[in-house]
Short mmCIF file of C-alpha atoms and ligand atoms in Angstrom, two decimals:
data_model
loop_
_atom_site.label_atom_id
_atom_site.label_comp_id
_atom_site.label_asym_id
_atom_site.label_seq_id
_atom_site.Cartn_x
_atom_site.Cartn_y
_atom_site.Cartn_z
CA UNK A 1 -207.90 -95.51 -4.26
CA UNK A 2 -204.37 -95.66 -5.11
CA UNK A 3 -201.83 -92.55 -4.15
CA UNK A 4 -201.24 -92.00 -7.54
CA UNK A 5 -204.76 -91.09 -8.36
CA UNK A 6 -203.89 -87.54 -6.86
CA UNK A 7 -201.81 -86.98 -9.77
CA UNK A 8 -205.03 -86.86 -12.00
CA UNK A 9 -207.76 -85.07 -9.94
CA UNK A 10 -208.17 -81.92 -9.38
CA UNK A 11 -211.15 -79.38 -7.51
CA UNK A 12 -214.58 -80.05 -9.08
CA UNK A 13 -215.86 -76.79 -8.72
CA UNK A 14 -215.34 -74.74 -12.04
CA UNK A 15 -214.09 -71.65 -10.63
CA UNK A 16 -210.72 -73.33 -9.33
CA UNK A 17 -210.07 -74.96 -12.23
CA UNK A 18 -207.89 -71.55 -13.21
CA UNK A 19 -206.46 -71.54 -10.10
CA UNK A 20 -202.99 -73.49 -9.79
CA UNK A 21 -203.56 -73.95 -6.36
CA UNK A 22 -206.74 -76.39 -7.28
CA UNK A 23 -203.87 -79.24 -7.73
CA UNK A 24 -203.07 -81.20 -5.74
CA UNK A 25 -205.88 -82.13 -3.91
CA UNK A 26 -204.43 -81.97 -0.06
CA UNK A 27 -205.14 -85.07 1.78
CA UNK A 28 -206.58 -84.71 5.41
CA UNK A 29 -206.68 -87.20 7.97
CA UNK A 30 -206.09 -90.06 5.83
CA UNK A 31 -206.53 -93.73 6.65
CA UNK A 32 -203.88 -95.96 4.64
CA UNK A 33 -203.56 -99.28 3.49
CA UNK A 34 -200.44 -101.04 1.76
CA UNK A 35 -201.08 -103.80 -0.89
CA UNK A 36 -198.54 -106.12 -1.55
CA UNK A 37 -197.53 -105.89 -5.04
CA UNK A 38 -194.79 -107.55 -6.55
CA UNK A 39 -192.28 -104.86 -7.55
CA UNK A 40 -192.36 -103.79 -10.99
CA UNK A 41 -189.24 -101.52 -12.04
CA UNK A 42 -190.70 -101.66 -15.69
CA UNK A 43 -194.17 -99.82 -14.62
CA UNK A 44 -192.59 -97.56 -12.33
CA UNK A 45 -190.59 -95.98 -14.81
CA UNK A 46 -192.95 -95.79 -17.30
CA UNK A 47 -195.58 -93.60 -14.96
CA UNK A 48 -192.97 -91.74 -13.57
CA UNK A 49 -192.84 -89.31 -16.97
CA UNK A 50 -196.46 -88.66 -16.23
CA UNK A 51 -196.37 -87.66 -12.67
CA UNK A 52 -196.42 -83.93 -11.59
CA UNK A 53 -192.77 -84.40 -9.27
CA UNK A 54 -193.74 -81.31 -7.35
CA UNK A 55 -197.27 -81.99 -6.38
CA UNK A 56 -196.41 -85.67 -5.74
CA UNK A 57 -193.56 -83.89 -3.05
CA UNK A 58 -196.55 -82.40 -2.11
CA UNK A 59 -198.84 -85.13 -1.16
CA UNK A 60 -196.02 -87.29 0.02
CA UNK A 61 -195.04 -85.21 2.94
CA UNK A 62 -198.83 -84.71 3.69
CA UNK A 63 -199.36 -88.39 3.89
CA UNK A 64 -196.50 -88.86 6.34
CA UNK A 65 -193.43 -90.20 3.20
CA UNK A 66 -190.38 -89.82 3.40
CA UNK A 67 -189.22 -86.27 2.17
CA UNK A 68 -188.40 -86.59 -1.57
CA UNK A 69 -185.75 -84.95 -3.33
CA UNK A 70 -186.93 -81.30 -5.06
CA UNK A 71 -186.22 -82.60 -8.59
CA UNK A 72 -187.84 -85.55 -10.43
CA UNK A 73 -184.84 -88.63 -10.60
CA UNK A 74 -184.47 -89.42 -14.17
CA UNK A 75 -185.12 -92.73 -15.70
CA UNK A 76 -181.49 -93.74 -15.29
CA UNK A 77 -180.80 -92.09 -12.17
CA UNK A 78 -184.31 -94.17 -10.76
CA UNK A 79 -183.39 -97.39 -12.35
CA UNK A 80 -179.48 -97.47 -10.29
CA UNK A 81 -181.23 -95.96 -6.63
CA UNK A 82 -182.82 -99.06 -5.64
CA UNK A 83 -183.84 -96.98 -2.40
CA UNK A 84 -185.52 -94.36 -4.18
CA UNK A 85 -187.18 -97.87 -6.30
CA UNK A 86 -188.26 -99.30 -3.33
CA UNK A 87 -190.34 -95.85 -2.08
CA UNK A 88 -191.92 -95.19 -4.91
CA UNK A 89 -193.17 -98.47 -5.56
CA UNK A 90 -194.57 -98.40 -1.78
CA UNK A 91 -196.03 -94.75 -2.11
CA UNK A 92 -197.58 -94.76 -5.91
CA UNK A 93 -197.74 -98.25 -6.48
CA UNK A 94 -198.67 -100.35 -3.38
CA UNK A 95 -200.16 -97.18 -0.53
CA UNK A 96 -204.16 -97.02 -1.02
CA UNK A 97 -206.22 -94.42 0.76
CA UNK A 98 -209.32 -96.00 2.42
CA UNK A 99 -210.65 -93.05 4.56
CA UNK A 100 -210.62 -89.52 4.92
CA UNK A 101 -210.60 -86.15 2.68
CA UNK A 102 -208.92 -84.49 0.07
CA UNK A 103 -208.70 -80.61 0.46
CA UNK A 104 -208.72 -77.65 -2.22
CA UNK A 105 -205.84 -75.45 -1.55
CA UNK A 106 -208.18 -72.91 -3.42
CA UNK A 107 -211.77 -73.24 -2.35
CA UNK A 108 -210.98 -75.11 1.43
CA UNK A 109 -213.62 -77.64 0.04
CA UNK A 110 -213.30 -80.86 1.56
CA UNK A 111 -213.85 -84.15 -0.48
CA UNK A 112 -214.75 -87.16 1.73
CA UNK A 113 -212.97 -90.38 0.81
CA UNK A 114 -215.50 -93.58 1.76
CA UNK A 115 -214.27 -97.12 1.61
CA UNK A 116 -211.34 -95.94 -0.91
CA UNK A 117 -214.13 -93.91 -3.03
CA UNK A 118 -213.46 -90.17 -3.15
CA UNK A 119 -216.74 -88.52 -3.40
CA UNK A 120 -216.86 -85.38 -5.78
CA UNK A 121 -220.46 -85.07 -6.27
CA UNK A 122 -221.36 -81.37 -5.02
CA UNK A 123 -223.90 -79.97 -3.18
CA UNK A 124 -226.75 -77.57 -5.24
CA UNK A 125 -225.00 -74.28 -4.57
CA UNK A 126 -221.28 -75.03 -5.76
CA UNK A 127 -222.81 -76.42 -9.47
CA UNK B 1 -212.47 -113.87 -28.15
CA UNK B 2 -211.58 -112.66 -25.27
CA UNK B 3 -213.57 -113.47 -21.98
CA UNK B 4 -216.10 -111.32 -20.39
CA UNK B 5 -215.19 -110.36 -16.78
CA UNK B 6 -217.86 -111.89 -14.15
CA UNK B 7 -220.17 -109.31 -12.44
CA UNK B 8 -222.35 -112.24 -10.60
CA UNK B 9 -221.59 -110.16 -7.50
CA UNK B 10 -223.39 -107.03 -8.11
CA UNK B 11 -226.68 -106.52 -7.13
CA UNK B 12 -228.33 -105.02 -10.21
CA UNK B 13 -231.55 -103.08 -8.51
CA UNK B 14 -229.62 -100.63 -8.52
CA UNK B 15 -226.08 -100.87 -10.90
CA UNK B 16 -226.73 -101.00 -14.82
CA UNK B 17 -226.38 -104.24 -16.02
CA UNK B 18 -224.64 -105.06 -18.67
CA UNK B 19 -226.37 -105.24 -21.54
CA UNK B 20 -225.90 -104.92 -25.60
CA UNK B 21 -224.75 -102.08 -25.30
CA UNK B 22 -222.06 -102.85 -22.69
CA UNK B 23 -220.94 -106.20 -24.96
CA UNK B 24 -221.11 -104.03 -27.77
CA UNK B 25 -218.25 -101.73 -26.20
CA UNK B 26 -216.47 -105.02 -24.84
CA UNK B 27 -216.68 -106.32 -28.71
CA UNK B 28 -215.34 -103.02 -30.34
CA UNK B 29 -212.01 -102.54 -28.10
CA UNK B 30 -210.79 -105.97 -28.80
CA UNK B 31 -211.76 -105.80 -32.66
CA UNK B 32 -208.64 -106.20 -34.48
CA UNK B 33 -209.29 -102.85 -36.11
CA UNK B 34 -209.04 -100.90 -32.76
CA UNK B 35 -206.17 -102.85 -31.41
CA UNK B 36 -204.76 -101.80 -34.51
CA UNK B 37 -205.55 -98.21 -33.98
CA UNK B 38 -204.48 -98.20 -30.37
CA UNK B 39 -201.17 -100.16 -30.67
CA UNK B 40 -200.27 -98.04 -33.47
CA UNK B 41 -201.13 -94.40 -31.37
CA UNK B 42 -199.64 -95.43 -28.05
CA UNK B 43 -196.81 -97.10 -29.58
CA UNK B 44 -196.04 -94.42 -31.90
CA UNK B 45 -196.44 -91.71 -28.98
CA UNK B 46 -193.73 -93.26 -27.18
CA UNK B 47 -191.18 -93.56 -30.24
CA UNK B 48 -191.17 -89.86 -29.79
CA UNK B 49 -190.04 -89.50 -26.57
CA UNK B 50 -187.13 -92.06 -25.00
CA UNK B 51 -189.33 -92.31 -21.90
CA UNK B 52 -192.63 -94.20 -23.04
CA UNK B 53 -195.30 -92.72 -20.38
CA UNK B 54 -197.99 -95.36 -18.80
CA UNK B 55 -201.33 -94.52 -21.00
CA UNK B 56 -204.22 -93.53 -18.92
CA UNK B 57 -208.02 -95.10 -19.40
CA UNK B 58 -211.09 -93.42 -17.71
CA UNK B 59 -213.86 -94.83 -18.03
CA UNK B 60 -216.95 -92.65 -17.11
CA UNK B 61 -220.19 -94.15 -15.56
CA UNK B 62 -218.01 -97.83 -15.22
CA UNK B 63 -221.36 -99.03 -13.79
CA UNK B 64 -221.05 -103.14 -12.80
CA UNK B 65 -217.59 -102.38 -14.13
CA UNK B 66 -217.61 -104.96 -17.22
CA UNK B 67 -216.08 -102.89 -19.37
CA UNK B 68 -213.19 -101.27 -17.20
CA UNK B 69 -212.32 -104.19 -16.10
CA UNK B 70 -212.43 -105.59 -19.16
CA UNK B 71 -209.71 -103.37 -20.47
CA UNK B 72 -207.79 -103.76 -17.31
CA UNK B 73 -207.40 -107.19 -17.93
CA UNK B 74 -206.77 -107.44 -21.76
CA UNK B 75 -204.75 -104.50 -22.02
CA UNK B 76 -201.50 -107.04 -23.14
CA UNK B 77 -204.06 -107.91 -25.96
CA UNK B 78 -205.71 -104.64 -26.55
CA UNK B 79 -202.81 -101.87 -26.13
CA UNK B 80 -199.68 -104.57 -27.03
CA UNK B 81 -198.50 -103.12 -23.85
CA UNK B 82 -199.29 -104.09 -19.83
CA UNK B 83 -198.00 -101.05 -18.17
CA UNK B 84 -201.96 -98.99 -18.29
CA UNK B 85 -203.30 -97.07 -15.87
CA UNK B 86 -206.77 -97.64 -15.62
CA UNK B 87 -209.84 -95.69 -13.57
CA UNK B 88 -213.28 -94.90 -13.23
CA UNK B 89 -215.79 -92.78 -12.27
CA UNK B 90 -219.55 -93.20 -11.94
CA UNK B 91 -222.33 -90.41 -10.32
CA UNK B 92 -223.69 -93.50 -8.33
CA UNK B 93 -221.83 -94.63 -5.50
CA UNK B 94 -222.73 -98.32 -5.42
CA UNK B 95 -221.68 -98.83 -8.97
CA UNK B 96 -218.10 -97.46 -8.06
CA UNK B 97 -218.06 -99.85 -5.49
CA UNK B 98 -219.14 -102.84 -8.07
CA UNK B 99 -216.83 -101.62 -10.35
CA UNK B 100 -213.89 -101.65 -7.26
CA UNK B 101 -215.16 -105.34 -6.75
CA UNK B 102 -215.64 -106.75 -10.50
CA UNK B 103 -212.18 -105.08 -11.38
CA UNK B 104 -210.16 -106.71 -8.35
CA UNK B 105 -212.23 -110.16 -9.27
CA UNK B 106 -210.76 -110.26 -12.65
CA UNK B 107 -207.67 -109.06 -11.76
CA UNK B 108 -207.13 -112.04 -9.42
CA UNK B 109 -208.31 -114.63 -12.25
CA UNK B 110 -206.03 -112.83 -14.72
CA UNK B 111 -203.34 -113.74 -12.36
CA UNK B 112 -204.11 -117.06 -11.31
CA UNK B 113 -203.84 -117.54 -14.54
CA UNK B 114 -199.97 -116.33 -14.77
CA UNK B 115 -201.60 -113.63 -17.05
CA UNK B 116 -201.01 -109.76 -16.96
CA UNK B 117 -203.20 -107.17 -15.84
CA UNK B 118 -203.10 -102.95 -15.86
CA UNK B 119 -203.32 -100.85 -13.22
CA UNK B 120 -206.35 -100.39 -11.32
CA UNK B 121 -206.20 -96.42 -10.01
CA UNK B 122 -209.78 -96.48 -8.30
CA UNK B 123 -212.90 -95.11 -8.62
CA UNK B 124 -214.39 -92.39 -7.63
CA UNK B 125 -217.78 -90.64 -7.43
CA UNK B 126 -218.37 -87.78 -9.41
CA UNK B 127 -220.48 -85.69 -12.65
CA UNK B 128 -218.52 -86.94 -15.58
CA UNK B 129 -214.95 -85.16 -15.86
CA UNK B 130 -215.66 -82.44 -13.02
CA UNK B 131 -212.92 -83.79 -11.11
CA UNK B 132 -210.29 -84.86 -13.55
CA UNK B 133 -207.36 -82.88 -14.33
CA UNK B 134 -207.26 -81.75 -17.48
CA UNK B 135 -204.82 -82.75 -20.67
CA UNK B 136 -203.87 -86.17 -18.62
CA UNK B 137 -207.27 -88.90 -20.05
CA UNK B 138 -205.04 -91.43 -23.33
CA UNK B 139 -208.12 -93.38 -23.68
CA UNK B 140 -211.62 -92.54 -22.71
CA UNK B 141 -214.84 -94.81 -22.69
CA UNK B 142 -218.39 -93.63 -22.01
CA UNK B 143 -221.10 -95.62 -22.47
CA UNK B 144 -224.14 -92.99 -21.43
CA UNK B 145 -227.66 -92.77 -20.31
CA UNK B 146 -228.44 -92.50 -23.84
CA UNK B 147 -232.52 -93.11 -23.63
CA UNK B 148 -234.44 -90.07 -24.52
CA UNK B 149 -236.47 -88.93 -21.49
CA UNK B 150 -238.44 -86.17 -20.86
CA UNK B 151 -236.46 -85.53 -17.49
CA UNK B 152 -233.37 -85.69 -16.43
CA UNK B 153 -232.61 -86.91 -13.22
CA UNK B 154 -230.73 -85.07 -10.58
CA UNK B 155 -226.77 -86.14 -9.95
CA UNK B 156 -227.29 -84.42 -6.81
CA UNK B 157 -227.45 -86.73 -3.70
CA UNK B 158 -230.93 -87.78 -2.66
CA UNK B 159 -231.73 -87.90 0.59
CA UNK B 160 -235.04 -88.92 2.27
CA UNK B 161 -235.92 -91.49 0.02
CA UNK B 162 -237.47 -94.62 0.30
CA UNK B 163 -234.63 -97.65 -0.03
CA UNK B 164 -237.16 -98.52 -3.41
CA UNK B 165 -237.06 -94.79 -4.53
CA UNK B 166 -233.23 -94.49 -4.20
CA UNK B 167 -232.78 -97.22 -6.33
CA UNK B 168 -234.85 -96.49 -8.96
CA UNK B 169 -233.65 -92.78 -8.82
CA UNK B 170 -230.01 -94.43 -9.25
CA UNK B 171 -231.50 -96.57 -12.34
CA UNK B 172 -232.82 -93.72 -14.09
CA UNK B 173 -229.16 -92.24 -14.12
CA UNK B 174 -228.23 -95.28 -16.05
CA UNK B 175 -230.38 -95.12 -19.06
CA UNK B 176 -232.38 -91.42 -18.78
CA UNK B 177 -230.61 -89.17 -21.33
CA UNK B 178 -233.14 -85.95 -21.37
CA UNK B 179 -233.72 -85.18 -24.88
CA UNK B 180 -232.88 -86.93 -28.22
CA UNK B 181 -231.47 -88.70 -25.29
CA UNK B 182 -228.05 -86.43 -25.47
CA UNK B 183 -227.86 -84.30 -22.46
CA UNK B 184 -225.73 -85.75 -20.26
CA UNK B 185 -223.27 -87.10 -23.49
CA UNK B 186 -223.26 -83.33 -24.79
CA UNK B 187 -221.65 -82.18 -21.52
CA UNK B 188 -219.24 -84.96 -21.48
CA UNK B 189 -218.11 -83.94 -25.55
CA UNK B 190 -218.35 -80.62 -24.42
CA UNK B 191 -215.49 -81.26 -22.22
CA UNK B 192 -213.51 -83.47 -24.53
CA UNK B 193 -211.13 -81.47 -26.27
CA UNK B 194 -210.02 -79.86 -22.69
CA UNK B 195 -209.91 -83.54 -20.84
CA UNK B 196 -207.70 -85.93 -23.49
CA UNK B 197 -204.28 -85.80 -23.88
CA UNK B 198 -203.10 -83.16 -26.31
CA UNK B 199 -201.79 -85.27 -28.77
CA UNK B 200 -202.57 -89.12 -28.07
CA UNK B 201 -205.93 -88.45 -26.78
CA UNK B 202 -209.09 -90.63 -27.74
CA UNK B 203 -212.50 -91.79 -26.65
CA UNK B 204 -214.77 -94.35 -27.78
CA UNK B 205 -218.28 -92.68 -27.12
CA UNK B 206 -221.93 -95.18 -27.42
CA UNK B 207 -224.73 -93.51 -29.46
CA UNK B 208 -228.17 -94.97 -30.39
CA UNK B 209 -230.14 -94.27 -33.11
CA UNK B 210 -232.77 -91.85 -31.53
CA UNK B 211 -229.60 -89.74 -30.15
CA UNK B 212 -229.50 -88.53 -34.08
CA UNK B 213 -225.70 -89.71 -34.80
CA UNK B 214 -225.21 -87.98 -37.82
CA UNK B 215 -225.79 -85.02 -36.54
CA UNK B 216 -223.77 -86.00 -33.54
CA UNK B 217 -220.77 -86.53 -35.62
CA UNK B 218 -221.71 -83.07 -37.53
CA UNK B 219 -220.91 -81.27 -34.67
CA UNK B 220 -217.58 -82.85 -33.37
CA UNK B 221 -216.26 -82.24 -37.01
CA UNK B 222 -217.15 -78.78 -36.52
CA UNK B 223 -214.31 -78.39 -33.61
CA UNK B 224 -211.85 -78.39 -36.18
CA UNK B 225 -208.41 -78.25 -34.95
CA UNK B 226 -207.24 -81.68 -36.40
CA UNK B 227 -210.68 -83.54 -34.53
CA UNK B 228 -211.65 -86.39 -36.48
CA UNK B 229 -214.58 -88.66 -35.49
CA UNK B 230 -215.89 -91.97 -37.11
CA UNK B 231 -218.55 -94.81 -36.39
CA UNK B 232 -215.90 -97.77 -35.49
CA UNK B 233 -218.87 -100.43 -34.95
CA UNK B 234 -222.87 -100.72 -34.89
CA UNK B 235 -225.31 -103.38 -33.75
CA UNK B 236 -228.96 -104.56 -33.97
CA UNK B 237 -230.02 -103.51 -37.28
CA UNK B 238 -233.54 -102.54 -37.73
CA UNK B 239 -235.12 -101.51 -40.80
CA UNK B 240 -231.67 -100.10 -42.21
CA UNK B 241 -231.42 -98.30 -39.04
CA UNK B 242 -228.30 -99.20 -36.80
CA UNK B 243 -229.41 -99.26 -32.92
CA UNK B 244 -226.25 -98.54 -31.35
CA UNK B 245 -222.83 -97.40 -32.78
CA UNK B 246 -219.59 -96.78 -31.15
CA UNK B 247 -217.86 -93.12 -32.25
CA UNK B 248 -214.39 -92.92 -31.84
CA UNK B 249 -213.18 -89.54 -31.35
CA UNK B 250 -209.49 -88.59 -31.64
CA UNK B 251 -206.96 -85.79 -33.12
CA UNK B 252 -205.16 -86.98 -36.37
CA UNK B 253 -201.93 -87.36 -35.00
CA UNK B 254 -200.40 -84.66 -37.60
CA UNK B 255 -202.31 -81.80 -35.89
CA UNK B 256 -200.28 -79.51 -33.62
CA UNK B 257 -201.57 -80.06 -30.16
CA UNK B 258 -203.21 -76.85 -28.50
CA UNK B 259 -201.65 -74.83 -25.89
C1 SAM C 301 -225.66 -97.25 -19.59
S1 SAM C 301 -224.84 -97.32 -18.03
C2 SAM C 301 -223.28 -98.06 -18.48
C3 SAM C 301 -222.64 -98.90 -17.41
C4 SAM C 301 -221.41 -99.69 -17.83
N1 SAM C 301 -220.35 -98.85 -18.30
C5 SAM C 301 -221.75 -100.68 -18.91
O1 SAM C 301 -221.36 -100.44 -20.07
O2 SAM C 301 -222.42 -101.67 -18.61
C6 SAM C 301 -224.47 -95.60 -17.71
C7 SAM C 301 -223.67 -95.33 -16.44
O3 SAM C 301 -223.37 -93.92 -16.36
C8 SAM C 301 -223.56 -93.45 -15.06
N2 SAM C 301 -223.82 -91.99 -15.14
C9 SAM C 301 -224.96 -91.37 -15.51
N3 SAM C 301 -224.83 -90.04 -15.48
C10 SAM C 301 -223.54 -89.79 -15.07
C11 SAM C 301 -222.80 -88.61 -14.82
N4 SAM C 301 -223.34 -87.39 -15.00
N5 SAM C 301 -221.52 -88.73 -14.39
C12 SAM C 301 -220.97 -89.96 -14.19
N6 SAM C 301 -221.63 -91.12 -14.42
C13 SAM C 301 -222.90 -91.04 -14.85
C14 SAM C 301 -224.71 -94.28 -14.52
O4 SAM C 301 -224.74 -94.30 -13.11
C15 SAM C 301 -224.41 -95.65 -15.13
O5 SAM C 301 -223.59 -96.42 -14.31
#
């Protein structure tokens, strides 16, 4: 599954769904794998309204990314810095997660990722 | 027409394959009358803001994956747009990995083809929404074990099971819906109005004619708050009777979104 997927899941057990530490997901041990996709300025900037800029800080520091600046660039901003271009595009766009877990910051329950599939299913007692 | 996406690779003993109901789904997002809706709501959406945000399709229980990747690969023709995320999620594990596999298969022939093609998020294994954050779903597609059973099934992974058992245990999550067929597609409205985007939200939900649409539809006008819900196609008449229909669910787009 694609980086960017973190910016839509959250804990599947109910009781963290309150909790704002629920999201992210924290990714643990994580095996990576780049695709090579033809850049795509046009997409980029399109998802980048969408993404939660402080979680994605977040995840990209956990993953091992280069350090990203506090603030969401804007549109404009994205579309001059073709540096900043170039690491998105690698981290949302072209990074894929093939093994490992994703962590609750609330409940310390661990996800396992399989072949690229994060497995959510829960065991009888957290239903 | 648009082509149907090739799932020769899955092993259906234990993936749903696709079936009426699955074409049926395929038939009703291309109709000119949906492409018509959808155009219109994402295209409008963005007019609003100067930034036009990526729209987001989930597709729960993607099964062989016909229909995701259907939409992946159409979405030029479908949405007027290529720039769409698109996901899904399934309880069983091998059909997230067909639907990994059928979606990265079309997406190669789309551009072989010098065609476009959205963008494939993943899949991942889980019960229905449980694990998807809420206010974020544009576009939501759930064709569900709709079959009344007298059981349910358990979601909850089997162990100790016969390679025969597991696979017709993962079968029965495909078609066995509990009573009137509706208890696993009552969660997932249940959980609507919480899951779609605020103000461009929609889903296209299957029903059959045992699951007692009317009613069905009944109920989601009932949630008030600018919820509007309508039959957008129907197959296999029988006796007057309409076998399957396709509900699209959505806020009328002059409704104040919730807080
Ligand atoms: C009728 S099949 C549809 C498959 C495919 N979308 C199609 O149209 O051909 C229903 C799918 O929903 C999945 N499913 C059943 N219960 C589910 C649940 N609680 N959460 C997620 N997926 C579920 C099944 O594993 C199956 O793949």
């Amino acid at each position: 599954m694609k980086v960017l997927t973190l910016n839509f899941l959250t804990c599947a057990v109910k009781a963290c769904k309150s909790s704002t530490s629920s999201f992210p997901l924290h990714p643990k041990e994580c095996e990576l794998v780049s695709d090579s996709i033809v850049p795509n300025p046009a997409l980029l900037t399109n998802i980048l309204p969408r993404v939660d800029w402080s979680a994605l800080i977040t995840i990209s520091t956990e993953l091992g990314f280069p350090t990203l600046p506090p603030t969401a660039p804007t549109i404009e901003e994205l579309q001059s810095d073709e540096k900043m271009m170039a690491e998105l595009h690698t981290l949302l766009l072209e990074t894929q997660i093939s093994e490992g877990s994703l962590v609750c910051g609330n409940c310390g329950h661990e996800y396992k990722i399989k072949e690229g599939i994060a497995n959510f299913l829960l065991p009888n007692h957290l239903v | 027409m648009l082509p149907t996406p090739s799932t020769s690779h899955v092993s259906f003993d234990r993936v749903y394959e696709p079936a009426e109901d699955s074409y049926l789904l395929l038939d009703t997002l291309s109709s000119e009358s949906e492409k018509a809706f959808l155009q219109k709501r994402f295209n409008e959406a963005s007019e609003k803001s100067n930034a036009s945000p990526s729209p987001l399709v989930v597709e729960v229980g993607s099964g062989s994956g016909v229909v995701l990747s259907f939409v992946d690969a159409h979405c030029e023709a479908i949405f007027g747009r290529a720039d769409i995320l698109t996901a899904g999620v399934d309880v069983n594990l091998h059909a997230c990995k067909a639907t990994v596999k059928t979606v990265d298969v079309t997406e190669r022939d789309q551009r072989e083809f010098g065609k476009s093609h959205g963008f494939y998020l993943g899949n991942v294994a889980a019960d229905l929404l449980s694990a998807v954050k809420a206010g974020e779903v544009d576009v939501l597609i759930f064709n569900p074990p709709y079959v009344p059973t007298p059981d349910l099934p358990s979601t909850l992974p089997r162990e100790n099971l016969s390679a025969f058992d597991l696979d017709s245990h993962l079968l029965s999550l495909s078609y066995a819906g509990g009573a009137d067929g509706m208890e696993v597609t009552n969660r997932l409205l249940a959980s609507i109005p919480e899951i779609l985007h605020p103000t461009r939200g929609c889903a296209y939900v299957l029903l059959c004619a045992q699951n007692k649409p009317e009613t069905v539809k009944d109920e989601i006008r009932k949630w008030g708050n600018g919820w509007a819900v309508e039959a957008v196609s129907s197959s296999g008449k029988k006796g007057g009777w309409e076998k399957l229909q396709i509900v699209r669910i959505w806020r009328a787009s002059d409704a104040s979104p919730i807080d």
